[in-house]
Short mmCIF file of C-alpha atoms in Angstrom, two decimals:
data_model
loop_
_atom_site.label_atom_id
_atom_site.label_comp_id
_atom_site.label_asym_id
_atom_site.label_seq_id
_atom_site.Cartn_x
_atom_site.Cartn_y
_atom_site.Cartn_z
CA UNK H 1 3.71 15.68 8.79
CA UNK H 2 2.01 14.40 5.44
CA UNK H 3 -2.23 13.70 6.08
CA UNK H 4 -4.06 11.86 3.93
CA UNK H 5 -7.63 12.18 3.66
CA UNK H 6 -10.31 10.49 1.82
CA UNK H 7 -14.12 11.43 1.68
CA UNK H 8 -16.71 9.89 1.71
CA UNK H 9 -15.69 6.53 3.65
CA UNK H 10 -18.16 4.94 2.24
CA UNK H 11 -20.00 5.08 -0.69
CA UNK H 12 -23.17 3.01 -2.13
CA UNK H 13 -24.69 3.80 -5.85
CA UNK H 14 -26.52 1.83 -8.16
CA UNK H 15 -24.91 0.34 -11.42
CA UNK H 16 -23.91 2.34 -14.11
CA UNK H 17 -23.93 5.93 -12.27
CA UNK H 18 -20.47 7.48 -12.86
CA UNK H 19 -19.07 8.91 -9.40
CA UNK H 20 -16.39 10.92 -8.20
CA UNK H 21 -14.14 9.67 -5.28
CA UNK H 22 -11.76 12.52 -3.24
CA UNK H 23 -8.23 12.77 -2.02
CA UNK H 24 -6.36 15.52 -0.36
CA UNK H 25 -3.43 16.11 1.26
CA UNK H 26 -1.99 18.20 3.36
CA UNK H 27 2.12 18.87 1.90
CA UNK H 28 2.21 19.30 -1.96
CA UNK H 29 5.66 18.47 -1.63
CA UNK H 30 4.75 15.00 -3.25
CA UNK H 31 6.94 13.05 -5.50
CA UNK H 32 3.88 11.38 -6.86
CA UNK H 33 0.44 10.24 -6.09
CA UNK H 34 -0.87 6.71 -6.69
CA UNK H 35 -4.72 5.41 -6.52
CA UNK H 36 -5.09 1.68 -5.50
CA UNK H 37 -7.83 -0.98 -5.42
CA UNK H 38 -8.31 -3.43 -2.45
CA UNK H 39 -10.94 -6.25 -2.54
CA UNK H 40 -11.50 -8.31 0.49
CA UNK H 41 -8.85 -10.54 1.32
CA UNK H 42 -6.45 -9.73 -0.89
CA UNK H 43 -3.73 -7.26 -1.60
CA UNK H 44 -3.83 -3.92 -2.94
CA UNK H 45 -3.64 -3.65 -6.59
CA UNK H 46 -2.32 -0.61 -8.58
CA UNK H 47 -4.55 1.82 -10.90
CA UNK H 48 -3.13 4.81 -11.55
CA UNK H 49 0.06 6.65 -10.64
CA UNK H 50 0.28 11.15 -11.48
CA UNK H 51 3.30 11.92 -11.02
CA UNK H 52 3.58 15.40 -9.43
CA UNK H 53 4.35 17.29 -13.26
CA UNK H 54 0.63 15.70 -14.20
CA UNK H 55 -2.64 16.53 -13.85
CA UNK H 56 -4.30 13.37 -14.37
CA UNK H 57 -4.23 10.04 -15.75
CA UNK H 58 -6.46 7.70 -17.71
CA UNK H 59 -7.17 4.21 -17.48
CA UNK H 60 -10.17 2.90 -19.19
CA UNK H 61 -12.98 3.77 -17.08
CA UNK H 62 -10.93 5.73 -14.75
CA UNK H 63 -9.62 8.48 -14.47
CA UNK H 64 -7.59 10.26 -12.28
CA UNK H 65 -6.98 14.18 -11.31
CA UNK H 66 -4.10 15.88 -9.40
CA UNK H 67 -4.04 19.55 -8.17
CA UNK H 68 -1.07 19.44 -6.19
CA UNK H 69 -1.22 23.64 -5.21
CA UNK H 70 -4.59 22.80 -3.61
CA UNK H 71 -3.55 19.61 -2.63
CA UNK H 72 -6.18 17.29 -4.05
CA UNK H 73 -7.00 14.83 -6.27
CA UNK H 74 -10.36 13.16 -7.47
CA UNK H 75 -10.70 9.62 -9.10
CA UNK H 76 -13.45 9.17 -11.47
CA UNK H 77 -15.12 6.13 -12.54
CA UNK H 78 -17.25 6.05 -15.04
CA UNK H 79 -20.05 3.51 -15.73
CA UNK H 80 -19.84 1.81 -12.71
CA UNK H 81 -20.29 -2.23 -12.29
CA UNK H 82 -21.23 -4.26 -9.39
CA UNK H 83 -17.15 -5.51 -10.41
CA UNK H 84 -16.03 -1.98 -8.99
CA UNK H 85 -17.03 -2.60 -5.64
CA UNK H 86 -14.08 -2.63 -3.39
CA UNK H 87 -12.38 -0.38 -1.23
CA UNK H 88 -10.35 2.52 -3.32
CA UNK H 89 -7.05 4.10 -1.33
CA UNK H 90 -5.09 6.81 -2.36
CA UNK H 91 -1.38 7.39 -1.52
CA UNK H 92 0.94 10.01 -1.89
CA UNK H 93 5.06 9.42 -1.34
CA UNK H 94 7.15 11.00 1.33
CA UNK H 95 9.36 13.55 0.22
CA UNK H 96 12.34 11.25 0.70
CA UNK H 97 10.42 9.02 -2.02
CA UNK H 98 10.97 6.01 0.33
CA UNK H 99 7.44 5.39 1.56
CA UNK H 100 3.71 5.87 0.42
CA UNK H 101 1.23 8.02 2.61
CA UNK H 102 -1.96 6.28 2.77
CA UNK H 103 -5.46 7.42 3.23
CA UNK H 104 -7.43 5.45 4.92
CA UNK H 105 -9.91 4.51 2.11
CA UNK H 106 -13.81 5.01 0.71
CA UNK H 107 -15.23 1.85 0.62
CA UNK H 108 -17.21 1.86 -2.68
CA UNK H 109 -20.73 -0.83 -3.36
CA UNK H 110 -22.59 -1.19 -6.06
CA UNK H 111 -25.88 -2.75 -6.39
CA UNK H 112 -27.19 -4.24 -9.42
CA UNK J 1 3.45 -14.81 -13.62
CA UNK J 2 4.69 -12.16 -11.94
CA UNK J 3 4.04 -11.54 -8.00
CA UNK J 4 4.93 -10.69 -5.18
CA UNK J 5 4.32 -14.04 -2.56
CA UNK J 6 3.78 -13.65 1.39
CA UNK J 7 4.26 -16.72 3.82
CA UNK J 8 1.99 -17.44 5.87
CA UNK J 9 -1.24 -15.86 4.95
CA UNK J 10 -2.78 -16.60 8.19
CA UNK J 11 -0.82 -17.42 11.59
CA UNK J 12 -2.41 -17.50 15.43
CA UNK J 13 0.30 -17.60 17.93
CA UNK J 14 1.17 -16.70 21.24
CA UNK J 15 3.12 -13.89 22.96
CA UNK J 16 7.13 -14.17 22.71
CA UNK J 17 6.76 -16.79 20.52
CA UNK J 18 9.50 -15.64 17.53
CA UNK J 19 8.33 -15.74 14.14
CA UNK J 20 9.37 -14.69 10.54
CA UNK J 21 6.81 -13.79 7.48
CA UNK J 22 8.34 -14.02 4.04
CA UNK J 23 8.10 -11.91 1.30
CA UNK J 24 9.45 -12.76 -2.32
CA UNK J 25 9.27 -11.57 -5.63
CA UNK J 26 9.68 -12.73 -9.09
CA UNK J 27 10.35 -9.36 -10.92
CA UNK J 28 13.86 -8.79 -10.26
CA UNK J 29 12.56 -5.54 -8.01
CA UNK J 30 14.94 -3.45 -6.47
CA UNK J 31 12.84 -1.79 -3.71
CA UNK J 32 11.20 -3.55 -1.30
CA UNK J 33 8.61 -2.67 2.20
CA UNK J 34 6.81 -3.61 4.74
CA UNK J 35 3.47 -2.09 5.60
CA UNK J 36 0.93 -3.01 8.33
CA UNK J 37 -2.38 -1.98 8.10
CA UNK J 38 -4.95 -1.47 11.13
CA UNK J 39 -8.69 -0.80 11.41
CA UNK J 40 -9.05 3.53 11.62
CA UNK J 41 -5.12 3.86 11.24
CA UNK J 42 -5.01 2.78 7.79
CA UNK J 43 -1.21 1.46 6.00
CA UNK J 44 2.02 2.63 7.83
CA UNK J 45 5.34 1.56 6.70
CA UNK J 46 7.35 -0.75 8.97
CA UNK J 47 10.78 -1.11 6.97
CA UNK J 48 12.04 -0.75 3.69
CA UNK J 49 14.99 -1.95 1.16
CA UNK J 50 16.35 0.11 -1.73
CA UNK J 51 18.04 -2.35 -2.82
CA UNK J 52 19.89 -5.53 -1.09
CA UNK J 53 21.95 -5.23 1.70
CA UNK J 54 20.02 -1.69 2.42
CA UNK J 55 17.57 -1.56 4.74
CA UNK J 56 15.61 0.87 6.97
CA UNK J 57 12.95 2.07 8.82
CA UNK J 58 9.66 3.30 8.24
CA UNK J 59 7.34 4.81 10.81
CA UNK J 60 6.78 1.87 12.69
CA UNK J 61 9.51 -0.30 13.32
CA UNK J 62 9.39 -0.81 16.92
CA UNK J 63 9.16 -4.66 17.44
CA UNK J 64 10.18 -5.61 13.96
CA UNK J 65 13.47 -6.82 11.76
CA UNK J 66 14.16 -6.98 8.42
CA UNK J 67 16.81 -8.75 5.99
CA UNK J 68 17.93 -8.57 2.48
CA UNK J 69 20.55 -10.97 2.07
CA UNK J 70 18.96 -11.68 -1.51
CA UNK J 71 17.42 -9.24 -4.06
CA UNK J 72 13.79 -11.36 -4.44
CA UNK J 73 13.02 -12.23 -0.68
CA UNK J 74 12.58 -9.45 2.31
CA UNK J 75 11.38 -11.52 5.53
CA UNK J 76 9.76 -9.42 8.30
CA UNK J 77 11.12 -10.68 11.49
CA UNK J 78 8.94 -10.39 15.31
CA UNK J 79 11.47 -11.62 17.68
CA UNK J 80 9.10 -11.36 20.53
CA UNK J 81 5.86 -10.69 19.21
CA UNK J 82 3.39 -9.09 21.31
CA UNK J 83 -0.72 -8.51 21.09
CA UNK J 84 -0.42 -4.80 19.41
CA UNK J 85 1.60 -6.41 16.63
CA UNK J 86 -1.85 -8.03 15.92
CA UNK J 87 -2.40 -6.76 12.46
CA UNK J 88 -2.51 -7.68 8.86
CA UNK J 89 0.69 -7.06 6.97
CA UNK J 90 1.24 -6.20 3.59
CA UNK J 91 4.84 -6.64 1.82
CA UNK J 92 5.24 -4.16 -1.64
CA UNK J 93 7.82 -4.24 -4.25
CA UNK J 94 9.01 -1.59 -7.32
CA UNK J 95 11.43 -1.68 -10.22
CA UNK J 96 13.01 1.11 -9.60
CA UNK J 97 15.04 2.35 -6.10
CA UNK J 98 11.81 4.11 -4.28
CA UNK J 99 8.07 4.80 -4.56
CA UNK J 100 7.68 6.76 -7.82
CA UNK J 101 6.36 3.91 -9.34
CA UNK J 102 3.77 1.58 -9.30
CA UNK J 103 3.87 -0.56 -6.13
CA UNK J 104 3.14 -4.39 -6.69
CA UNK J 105 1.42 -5.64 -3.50
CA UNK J 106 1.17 -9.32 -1.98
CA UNK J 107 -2.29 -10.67 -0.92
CA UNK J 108 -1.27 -9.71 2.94
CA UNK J 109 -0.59 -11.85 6.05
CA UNK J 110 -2.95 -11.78 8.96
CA UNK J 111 -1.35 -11.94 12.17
CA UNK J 112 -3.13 -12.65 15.39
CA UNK J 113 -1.06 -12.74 18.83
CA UNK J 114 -2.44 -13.70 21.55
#
């Protein structure tokens, strides 16, 4: 059965250190995998999506890295900003492609 | 603007005590799901729509019903809700038949049953 784990579960650094949050998994049969942001309150929102013929993805500040044989990925931020604190998940989907896999989150602060 | 919208955001109720949470989107989605999400368990899928009139289940659908009699709304049924279906619940929607695309999320739906 598909694991998702994510490490640290918490994470603290000051503003404008660029930092390195990790994913793996443990079946690299994976349709895709998808990185998500979740601020308190609200819903999760959508920041990058590999799909499982990438190796990584870019979105402004971010940037994201799959190695499916190993079965990891990494999510990079760069610059950070008080504004990125929030609590990062990364998914992967089933190998039906019906459902995502969650991880249960690193929790990310940073201080001004 | 586009969204997905969940109904209620916040409901306190008691035990056997049927209730329905809605879930409808404005971006002509075909796939629709269900996820709850609970402290050291993270998300888990309760039920899911390809497209309407399909439904099925996810990993936890024990204690839960689903409907898709339209393509925009997916309600989340608890005929007899009990305490472990305390939980806050989170309703995603796709373009595209399935989850190899970006997943549009509501804001959630806290549930508390006592």
């Amino acid at each position: 059965k598909q694991e998702v784990t994510q490490i640290p579960a918490a994470l603290s650094v000051p503003e404008g250190e660029n930092l390195v949050l990790n994913c793996s998994f443990t079946d690299s049969a994976i349709y895709n995998l998808q990185w998500f942001r979740q601020d308190p309150g609200k819903g999760l929102t959508s920041l990058l999506l590999i799909q499982s013929s990438q190796r990584e993805q870019t979105s402004g500040r971010l940037n994201a890295s799959l190695d499916k044989s190993s079965g990891r990925s990494t999510l990079y931020i760069a610059a950070s900003q008080p504004g990125d604190s929030a609590t990062y998940l990364c998914a992967v989907s089933n190998q039906a492609g019906t459902a995502l896999i969650f991880g249960k989150g690193t929790t990310l602060s940073v201080s001004s | 603007e586009a969204q997905v919208t969940q109904n209620p955001r916040y409901l306190i109720t008691v035990t056997g005590k049927k209730l329905t949470v809605t879930c409808s989107q404005n971006m002509n989605h075909e796939y629709m799901s269900w996820y709850r999400q609970d402290p050291g368990l993270g998300l888990r899928q309760i039920y899911y729509s390809m497209n309407v009139e399909v439904t099925d289940k996810g990993d936890v659908p024990e204690g839960y019903k689903v409907s898709r009699k339209e393509k925009r709304n997916f309600p989340l049924i608890l005929e007899s809700p009990s305490p472990n279906q305390t939980s806050l619940y989170f309703c995603a929607s796709s373009l595209l038949t399935g989850v190899d695309q970006p997943q549009h999320f509501g804001d959630g739906t806290r549930l508390s049953i006592l």
